[in-house]
Coordinates of C-alpha atoms and ligand atoms in Angstrom, one line a residue:
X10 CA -2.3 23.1 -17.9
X11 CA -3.9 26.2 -16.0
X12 CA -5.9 24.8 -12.8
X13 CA -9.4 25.7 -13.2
X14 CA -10.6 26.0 -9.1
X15 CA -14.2 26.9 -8.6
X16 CA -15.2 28.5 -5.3
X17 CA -18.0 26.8 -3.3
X18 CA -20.6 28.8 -1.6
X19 CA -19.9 30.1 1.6
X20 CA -19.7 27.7 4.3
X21 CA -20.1 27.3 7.9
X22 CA -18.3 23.9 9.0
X23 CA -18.1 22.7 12.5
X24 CA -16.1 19.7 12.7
X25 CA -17.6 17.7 16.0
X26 CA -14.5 15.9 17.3
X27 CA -12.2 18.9 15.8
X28 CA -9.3 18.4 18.7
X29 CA -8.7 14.7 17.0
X30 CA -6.4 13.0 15.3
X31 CA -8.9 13.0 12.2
X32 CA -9.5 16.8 12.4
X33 CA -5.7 17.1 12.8
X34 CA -3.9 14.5 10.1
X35 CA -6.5 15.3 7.1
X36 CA -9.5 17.5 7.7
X37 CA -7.8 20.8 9.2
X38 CA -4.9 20.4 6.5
X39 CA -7.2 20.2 3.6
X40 CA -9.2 22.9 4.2
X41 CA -5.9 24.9 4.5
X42 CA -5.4 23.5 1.2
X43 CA -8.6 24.2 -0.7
X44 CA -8.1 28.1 1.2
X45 CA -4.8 28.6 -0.6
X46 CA -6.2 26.7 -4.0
X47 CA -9.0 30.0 -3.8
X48 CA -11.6 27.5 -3.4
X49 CA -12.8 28.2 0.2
X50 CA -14.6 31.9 0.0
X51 CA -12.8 34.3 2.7
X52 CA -16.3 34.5 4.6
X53 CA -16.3 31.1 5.6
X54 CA -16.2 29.7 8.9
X55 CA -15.0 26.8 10.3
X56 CA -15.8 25.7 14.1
X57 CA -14.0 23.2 16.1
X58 CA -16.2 21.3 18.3
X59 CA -14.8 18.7 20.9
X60 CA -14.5 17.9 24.8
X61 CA -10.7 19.9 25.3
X62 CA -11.7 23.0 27.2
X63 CA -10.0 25.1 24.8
X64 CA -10.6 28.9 23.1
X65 CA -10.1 30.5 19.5
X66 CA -6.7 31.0 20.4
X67 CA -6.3 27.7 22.1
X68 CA -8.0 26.1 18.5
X69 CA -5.9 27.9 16.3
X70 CA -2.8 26.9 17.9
X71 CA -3.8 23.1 17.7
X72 CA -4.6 24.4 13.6
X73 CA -1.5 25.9 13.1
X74 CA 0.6 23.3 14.6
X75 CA -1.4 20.4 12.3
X76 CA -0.7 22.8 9.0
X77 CA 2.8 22.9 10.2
X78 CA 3.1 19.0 10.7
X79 CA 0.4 18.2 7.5
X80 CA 1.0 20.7 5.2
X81 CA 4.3 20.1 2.8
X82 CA 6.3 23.6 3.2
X83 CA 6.1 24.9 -0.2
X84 CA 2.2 25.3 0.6
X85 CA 3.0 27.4 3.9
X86 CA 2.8 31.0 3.3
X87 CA 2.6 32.7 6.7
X88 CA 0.2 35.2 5.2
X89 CA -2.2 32.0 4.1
X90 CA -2.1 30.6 7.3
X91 CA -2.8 33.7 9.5
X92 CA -5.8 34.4 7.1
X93 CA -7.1 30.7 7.5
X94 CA -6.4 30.2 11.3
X95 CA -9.1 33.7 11.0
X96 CA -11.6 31.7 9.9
X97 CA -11.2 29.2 13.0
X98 CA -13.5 28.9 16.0
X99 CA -13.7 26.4 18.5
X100 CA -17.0 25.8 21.1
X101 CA -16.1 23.1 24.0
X102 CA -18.7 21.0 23.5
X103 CA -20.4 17.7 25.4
X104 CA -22.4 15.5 22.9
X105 CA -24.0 13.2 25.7
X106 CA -24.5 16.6 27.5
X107 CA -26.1 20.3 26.8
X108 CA -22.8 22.3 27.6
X109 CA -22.0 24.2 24.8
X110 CA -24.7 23.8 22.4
X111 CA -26.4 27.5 22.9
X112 CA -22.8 28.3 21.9
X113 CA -22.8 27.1 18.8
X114 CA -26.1 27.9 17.8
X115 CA -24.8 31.5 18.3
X116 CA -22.3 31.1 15.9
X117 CA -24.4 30.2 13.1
X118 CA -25.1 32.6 10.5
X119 CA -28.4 32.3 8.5
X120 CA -28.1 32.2 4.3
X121 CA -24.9 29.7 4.4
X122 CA -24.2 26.7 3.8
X123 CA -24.4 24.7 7.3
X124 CA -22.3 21.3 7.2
X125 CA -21.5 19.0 10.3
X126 CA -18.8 16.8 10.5
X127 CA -19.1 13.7 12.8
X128 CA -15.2 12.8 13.3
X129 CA -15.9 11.3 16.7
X130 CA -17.0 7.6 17.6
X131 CA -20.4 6.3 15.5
X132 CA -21.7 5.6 19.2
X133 CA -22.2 10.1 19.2
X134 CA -23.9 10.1 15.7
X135 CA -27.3 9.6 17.6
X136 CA -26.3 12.3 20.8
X137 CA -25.2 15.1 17.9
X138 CA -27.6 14.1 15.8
X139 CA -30.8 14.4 18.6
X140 CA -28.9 17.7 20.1
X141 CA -28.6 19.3 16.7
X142 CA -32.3 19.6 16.1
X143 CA -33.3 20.4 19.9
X144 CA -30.8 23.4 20.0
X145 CA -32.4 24.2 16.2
X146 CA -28.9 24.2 15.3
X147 CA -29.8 22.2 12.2
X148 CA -32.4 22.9 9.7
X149 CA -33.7 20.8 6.3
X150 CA -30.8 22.5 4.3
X151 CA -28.2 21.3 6.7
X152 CA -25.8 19.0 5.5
X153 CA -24.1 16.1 8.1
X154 CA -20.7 14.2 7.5
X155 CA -20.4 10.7 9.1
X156 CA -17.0 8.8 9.2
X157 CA -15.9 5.1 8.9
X158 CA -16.6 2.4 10.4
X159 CA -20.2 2.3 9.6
X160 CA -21.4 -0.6 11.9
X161 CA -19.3 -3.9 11.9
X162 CA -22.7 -6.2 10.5
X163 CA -25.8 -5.6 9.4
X164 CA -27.8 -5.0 12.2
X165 CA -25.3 -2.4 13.9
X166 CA -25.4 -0.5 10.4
X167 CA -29.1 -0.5 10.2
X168 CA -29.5 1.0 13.5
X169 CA -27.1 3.9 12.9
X170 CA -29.3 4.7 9.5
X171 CA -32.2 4.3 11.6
X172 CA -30.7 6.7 14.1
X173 CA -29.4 9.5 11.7
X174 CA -32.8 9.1 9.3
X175 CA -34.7 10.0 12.8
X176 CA -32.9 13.4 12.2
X177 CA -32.2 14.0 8.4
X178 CA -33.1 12.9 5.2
X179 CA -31.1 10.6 3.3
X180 CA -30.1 13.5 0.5
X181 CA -28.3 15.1 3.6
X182 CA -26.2 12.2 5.1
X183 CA -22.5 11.7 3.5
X184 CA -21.5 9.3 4.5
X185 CA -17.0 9.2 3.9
X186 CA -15.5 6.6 2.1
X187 CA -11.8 8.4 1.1
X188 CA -11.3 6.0 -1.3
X189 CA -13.9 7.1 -3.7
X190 CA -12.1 10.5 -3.8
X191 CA -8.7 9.8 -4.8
X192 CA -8.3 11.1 -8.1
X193 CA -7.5 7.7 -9.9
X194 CA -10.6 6.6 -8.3
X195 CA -12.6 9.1 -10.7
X196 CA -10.6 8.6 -13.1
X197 CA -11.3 5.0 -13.5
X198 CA -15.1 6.4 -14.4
X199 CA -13.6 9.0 -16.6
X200 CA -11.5 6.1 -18.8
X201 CA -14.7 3.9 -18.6
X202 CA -17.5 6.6 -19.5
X203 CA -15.6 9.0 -21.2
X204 CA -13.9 6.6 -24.7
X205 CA -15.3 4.4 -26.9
X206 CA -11.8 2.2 -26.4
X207 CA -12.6 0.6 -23.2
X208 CA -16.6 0.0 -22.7
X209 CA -16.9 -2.7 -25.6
X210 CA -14.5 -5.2 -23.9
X211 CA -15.0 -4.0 -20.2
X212 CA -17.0 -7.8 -20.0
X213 CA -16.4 -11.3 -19.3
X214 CA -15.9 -12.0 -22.7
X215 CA -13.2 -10.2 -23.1
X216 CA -11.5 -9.5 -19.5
X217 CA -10.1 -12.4 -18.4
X218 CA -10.1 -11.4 -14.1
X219 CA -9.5 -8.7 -12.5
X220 CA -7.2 -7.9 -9.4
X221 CA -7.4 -5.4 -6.6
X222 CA -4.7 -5.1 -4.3
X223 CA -4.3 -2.6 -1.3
X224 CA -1.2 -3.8 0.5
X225 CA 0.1 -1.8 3.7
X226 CA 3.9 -1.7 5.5
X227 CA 2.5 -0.6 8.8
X228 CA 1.1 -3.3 11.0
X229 CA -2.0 -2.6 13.6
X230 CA 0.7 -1.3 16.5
X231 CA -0.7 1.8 18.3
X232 CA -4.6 1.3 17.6
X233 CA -4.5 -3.2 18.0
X234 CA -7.1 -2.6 20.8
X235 CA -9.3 -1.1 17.9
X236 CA -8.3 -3.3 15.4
X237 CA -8.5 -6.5 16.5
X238 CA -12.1 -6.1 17.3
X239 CA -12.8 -5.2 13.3
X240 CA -10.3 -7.0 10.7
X241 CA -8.9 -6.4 7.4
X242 CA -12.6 -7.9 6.0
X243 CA -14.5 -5.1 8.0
X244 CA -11.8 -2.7 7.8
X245 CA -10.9 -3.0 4.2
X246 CA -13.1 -5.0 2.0
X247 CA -17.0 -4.5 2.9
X248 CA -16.1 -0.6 2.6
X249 CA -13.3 0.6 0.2
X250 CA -12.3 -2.7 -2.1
X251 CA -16.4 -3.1 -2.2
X252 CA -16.6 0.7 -3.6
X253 CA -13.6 -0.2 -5.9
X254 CA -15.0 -3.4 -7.0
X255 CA -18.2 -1.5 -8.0
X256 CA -17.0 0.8 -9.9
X257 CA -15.1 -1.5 -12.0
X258 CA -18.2 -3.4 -12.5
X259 CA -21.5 -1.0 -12.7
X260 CA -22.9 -0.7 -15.7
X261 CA -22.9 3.0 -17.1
X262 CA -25.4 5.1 -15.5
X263 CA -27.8 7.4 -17.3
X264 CA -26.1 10.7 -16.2
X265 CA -23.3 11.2 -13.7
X266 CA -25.5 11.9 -10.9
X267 CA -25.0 11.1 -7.2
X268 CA -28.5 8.3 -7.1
X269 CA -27.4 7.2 -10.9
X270 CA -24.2 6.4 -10.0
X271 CA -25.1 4.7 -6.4
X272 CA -28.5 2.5 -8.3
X273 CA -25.8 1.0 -10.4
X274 CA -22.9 0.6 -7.5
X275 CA -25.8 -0.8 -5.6
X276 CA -26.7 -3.6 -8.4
X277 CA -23.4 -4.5 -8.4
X278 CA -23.3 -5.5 -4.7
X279 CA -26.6 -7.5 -4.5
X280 CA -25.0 -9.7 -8.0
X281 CA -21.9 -10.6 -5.8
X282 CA -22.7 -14.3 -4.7
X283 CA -21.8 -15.5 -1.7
X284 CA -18.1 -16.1 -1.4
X285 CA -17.4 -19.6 -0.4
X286 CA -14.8 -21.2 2.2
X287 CA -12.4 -22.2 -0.3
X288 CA -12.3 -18.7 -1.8
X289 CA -10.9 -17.4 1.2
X290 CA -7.5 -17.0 2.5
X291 CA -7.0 -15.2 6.1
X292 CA -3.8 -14.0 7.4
X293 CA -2.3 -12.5 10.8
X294 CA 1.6 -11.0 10.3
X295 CA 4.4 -12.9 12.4
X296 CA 6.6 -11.1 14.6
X297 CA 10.0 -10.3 12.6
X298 CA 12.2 -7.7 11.4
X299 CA 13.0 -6.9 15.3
X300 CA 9.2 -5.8 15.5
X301 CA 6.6 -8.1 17.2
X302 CA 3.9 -9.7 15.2
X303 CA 0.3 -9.4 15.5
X304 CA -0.4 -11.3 18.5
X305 CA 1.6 -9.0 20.3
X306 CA 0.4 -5.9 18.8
X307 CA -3.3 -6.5 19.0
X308 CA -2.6 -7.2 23.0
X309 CA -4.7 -10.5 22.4
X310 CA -2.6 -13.6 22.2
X311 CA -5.6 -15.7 21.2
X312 CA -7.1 -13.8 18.8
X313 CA -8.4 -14.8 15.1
X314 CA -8.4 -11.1 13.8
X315 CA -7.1 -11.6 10.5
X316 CA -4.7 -8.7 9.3
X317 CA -4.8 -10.1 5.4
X318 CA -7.5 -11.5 3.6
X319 CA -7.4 -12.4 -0.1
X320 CA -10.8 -13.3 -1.8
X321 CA -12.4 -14.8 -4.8
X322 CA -15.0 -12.6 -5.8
X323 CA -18.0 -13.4 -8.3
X324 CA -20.5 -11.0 -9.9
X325 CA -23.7 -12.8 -11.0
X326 CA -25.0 -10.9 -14.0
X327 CA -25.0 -10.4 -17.8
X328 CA -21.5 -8.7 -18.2
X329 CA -19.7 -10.5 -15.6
X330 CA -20.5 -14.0 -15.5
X331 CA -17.2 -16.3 -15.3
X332 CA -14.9 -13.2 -14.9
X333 CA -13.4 -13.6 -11.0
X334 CA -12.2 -10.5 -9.6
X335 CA -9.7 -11.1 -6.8
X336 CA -9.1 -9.1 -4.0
X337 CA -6.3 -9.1 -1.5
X338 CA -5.6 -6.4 1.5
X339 CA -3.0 -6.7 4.2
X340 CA -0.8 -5.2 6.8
X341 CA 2.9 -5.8 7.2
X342 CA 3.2 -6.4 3.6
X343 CA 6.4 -6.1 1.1
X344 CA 5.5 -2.4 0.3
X345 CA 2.1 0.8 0.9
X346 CA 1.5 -0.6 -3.0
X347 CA -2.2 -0.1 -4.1
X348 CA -3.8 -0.9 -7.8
X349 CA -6.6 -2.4 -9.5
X350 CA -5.6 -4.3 -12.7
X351 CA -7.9 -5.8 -15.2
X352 CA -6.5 -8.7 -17.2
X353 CA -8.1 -8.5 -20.7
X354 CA -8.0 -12.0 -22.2
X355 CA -5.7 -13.1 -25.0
X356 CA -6.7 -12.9 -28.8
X357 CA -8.6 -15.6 -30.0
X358 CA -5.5 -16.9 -32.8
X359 CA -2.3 -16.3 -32.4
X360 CA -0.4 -15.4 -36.0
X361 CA 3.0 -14.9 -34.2
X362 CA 5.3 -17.5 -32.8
X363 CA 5.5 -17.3 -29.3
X364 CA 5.1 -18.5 -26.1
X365 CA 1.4 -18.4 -24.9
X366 CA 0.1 -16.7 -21.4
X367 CA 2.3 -13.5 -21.7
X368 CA 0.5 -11.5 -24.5
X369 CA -2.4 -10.1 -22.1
X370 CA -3.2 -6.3 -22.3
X371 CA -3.5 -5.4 -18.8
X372 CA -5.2 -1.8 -17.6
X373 CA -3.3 -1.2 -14.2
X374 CA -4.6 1.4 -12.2
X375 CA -2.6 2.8 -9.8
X376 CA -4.0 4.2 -6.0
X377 CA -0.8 4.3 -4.3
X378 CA 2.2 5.7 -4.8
X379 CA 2.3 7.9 -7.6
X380 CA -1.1 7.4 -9.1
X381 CA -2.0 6.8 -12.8
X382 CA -2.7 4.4 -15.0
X383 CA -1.2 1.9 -17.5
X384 CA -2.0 -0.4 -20.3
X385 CA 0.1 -2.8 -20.9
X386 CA 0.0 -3.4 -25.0
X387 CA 2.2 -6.0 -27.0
X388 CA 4.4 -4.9 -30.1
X389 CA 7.1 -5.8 -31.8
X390 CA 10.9 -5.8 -30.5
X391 CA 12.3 -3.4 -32.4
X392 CA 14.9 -4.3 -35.1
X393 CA 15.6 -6.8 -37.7
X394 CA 15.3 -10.3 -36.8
X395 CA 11.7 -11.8 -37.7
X396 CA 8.6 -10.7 -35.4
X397 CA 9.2 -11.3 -31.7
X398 CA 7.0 -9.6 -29.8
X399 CA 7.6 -7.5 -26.2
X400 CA 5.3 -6.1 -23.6
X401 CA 5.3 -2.6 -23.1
X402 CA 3.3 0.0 -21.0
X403 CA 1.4 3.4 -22.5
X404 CA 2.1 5.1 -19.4
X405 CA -0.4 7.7 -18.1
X406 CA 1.3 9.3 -14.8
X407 CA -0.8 11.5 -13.8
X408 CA 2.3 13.8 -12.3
X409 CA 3.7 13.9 -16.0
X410 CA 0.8 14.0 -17.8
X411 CA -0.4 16.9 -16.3
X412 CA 2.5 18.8 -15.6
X413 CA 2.3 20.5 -11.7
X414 CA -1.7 19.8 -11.8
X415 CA -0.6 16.0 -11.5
X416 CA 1.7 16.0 -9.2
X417 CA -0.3 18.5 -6.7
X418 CA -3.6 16.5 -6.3
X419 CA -5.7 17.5 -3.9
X420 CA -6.1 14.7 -1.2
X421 CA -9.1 13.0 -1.1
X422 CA -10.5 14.2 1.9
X423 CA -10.0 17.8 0.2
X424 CA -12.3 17.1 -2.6
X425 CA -14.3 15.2 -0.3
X426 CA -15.8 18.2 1.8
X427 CA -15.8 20.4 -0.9
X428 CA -18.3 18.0 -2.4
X429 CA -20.2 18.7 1.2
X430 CA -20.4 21.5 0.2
X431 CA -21.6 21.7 -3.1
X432 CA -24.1 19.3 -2.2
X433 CA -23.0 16.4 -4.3
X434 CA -23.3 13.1 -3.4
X435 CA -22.0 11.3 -6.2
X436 CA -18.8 10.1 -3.9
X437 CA -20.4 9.4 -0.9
X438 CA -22.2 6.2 -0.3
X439 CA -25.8 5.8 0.3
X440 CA -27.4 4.0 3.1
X441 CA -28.8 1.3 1.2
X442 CA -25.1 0.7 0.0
X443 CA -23.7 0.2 2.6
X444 CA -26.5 -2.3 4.4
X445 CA -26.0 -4.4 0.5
X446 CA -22.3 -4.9 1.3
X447 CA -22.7 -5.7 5.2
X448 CA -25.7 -8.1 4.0
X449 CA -22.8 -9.3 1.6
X450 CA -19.9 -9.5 4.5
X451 CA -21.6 -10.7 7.3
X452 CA -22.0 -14.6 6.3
X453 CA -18.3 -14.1 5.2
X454 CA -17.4 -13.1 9.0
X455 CA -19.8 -15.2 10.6
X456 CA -18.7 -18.6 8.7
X457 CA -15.3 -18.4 9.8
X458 CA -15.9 -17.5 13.6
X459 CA -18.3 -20.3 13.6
X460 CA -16.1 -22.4 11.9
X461 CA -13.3 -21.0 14.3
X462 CA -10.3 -21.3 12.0
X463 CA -7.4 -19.6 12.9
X464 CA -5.5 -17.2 10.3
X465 CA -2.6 -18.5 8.9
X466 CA 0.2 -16.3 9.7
X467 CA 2.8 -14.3 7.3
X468 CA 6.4 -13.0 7.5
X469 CA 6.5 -9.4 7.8
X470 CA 8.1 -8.1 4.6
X471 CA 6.2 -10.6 2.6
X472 CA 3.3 -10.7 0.2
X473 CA 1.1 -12.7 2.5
X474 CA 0.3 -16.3 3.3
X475 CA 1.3 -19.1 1.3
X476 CA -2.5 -20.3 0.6
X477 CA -3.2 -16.7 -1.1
X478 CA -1.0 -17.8 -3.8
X479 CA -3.3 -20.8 -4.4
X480 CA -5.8 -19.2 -4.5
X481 CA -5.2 -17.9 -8.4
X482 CA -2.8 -21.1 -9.2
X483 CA -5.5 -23.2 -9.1
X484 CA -7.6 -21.0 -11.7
X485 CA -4.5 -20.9 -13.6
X486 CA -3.4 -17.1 -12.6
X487 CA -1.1 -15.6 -10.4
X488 CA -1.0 -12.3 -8.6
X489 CA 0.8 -9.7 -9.6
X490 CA 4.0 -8.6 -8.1
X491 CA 3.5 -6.7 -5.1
X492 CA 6.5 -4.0 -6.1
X493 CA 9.2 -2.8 -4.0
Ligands
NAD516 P1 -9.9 10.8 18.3 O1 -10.1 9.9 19.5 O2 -8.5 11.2 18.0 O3 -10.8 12.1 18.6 C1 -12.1 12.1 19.0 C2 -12.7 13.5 19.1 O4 -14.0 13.4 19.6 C3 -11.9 14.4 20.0 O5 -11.9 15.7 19.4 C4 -12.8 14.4 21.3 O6 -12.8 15.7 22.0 C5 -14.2 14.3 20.7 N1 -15.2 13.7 21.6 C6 -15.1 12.5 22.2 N2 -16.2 12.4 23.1 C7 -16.9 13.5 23.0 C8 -18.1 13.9 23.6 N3 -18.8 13.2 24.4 N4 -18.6 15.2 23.2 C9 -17.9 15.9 22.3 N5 -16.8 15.5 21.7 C10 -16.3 14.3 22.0 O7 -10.6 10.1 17.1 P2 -10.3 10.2 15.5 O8 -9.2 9.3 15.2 O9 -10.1 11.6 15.2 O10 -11.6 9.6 14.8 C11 -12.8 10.3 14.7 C12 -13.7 9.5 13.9 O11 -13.2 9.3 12.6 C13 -14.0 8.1 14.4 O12 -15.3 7.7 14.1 C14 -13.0 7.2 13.6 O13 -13.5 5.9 13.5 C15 -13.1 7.9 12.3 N6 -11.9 7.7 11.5 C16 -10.7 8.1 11.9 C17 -9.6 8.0 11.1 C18 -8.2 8.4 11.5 O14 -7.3 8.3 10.7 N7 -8.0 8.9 12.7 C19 -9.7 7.4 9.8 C20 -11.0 7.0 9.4 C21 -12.0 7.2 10.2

């Protein structure tokens, strides 16, 4: 399959907090990327913008060294990179400050597309957002990226919309959840909107629950500081398992259009109802393996910060009612395994012999690793011997499905800014989102510190707490197998 790339406008990017570990891991290397893929027009420019008192040369050697570390070798033609470190500037820069700013401004050029990337702490948004317009930096047509976390409740995320609509309209705010641009992430749209198979029985009537599972290896060592003041329910589930949830549950939109496919995501999140005690399982990992356990890594000994939750979810509306959709996320977990799966229920009358609860069609949608999807279908053993009947999977990996287009996706912070730049919102989420699924959180958060209940902890390695597993027995269901 040829890869069809098609060029974006020309760009000037300046990536505020460009000397960080953001810039460095995922934003640097995948605009190498899109450069090499032909998708980044030779004229554009990209500015590094931080505190380091640094130069060009200074910022291409930080550039080059995060291509070399980021950027698997079969992607690192010396030409490539000398052409894209070209494109490189870098203005020290004081957001709480005005050194710098005439800088910048300088390096502007009128008739291209101007984009802004916040990667520095939401507490800057207001001092970038305020300097931007006094140094005329920014204009109408101007185009602002803002990272994760946005707020940790309702209130705090309210005031950072508040602050940024002070300075832009809403059609110019993209606000990054990565999530919504891994491939399999579209994809799930594509299977939904683009067959007949899947939309008639995509409702209660016919899908049993669904599952969503992002489950980590790593525990919180090296940022617990920063962790332990958020959790895996503001770190995890209000954001990306929200967005995931949403898409599995909209209804079709009118068009594939960035406000037609956020009306609809938004729906979703004011039907949720409000998740109660029992539906909730928190967990914190225990020291083990010769590593310690979260206590320790968090540097809090007290602390309730949970580092798993699993959920019962329920969507209040036409297509969904009676149809749970659980959701579990967790650190220190058996594997880095992440899918959504969507038990369909079984047929109404069984004609074979058979034992019953084994003879679901399942859709599994795979994030993480390898993604692609699957649908588990039901025939017949093969050979003579009466009709006995075996699961099998119609696998769709992507990586042999499409040949080297599969298996060299571009991440999804790559398609991400390129989306910046084409001025498509359609993967980013709104402001009024995002409020809906704190408004949706917070009593979730809140119950539980009033309540003060402690997590209950895990072994590392596992697949979480004990009382996770209850949480589907008593509906009659289990989780899937968190794979090796
Ligand atoms: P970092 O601490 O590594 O880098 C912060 C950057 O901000 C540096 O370039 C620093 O020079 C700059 N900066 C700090 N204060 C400044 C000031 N007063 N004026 C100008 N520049 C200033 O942080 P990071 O990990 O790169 O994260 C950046 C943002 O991205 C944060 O909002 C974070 O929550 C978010 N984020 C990061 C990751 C990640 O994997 N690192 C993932 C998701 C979201």
């Amino acid at each position: 399959m040829v890869s069809r790339v098609i060029p974006v406008d020309p760009f000037d990017l300046v990536i505020f907090g460009g000397t960080g570990d953001l810039a460095r891991r995922k934003i640097l290397p995948g605009l190498f990327r899109r450069f090499v893929a032909g998708q980044m027009p030779p004229d554009s420019r990209i500015v590094g913008a931080a505190r380091s008192d640094l130069d060009d040369a200074g910022y291409r050697a930080l550039a080059e060294a995060a291509i070399a570390e980021f950027v698997t070798e079969a992607k690192r033609d010396p030409a490539a990179i000398a052409a894209f470190l070209d494109r490189l500037r870098y203005v020290a820069i004081d957001a709480r400050g005005d050194g710098g700013w005439a800088a910048l401004g300088a390096l502007m050029r009128p008739g291209v597309v101007r984009a802004f990337y916040f990667s520095v702490a939401p507490a800057l948004f207001g001092d970038l957002a305020e300097r931007l317009h006094a140094h005329g930096i920014a204009d109408g047509a101007s185009r602002i990226v803002v990272e994760k976390p946005f707020g940790r409740d309702l209130a705090s995320a309210k005031a950072l919309n508040r602050v940024l609509a002070g300075h832009f309209a809403e059609s110019q705010i993209y606000r990054i959840d990565h999530y919504l641009g891994k491939e399999t992430v579209q994809n799930l749209m594509a299977v939904r909107f683009a067959n007949i198979l899947f939309e008639p029985i995509w409702k209660a009537q016919y899908v049993d629950h669904v599952q969503i599972t992002v489950a980590e290896t790593v525990g919180v060592e090296g940022r617990g500081a920063y962790y332990d003041t958020s959790g895996a329910m503001r770190d995890m589930v209000q954001n990306h398992m929200m967005q995931l949830l949403c898409l599995i549950a909209m209804e079709p939109p009118y068009h594939f259009d960035p406000n037609a496919v956020r009306d609809e995501k938004l729906k979703v999140i004011r039907a949720l109802d409000p998740v109660q005690p029992q539906d909730i399982v928190r967990g914190q990992y225990l020291a083990g393996g010769g590593q310690g356990g979260y206590l320790e890594h968090s540097g809090n000994p007290a602390s309730r910060t949970e580092s798993y939750v699993a959920l019962k979810v329920s969507v209040s509306n036409w297509r969904w009612k009676g149809t749970p959709f659980y959701l579990r996320t967790g650190k220190r977990l058996r594997s880095r395994y992440s899918e959504i799966a969507i038990t369909f229920k079984e047929p109404p009358h069984a004609i074979f012999d058979g034992e019953k609860g084994w003879r679901d069609n399942v859709l599994v949608i795979r994030l993480q690793p390898n993604e692609g999807m699957k649908l588990m279908v039901m025939i017949k053993e093969p050979g003579p011997g009466g009709m006995r009947l075996v699961q099998v999977p119609l696998d769709m990996s992507f990586a042999e499905a499409l040949g080297e287009e599969g298996s060299d996706m571009p991440d999804a912070y790559e398609r991400l800014i390129m989306d910046v730049i084409r001025g498509n919102q359609t993967l980013f989420m709104r402001g009024d989102e995002v409020e809906a699924a704190w408004a949706w959180a917070d009593p979730v958060i809140a119950g539980w510190e009033e309540r003060g209940t402690r997590p209950q902890g895990y072994d590392p390695g596992s697949s979480g707490p004990e009382d996770a597993l209850m949480l589907l027995h008593r509906d009659g269901r289990r989780w899937r197998e968190i794979k090796e």
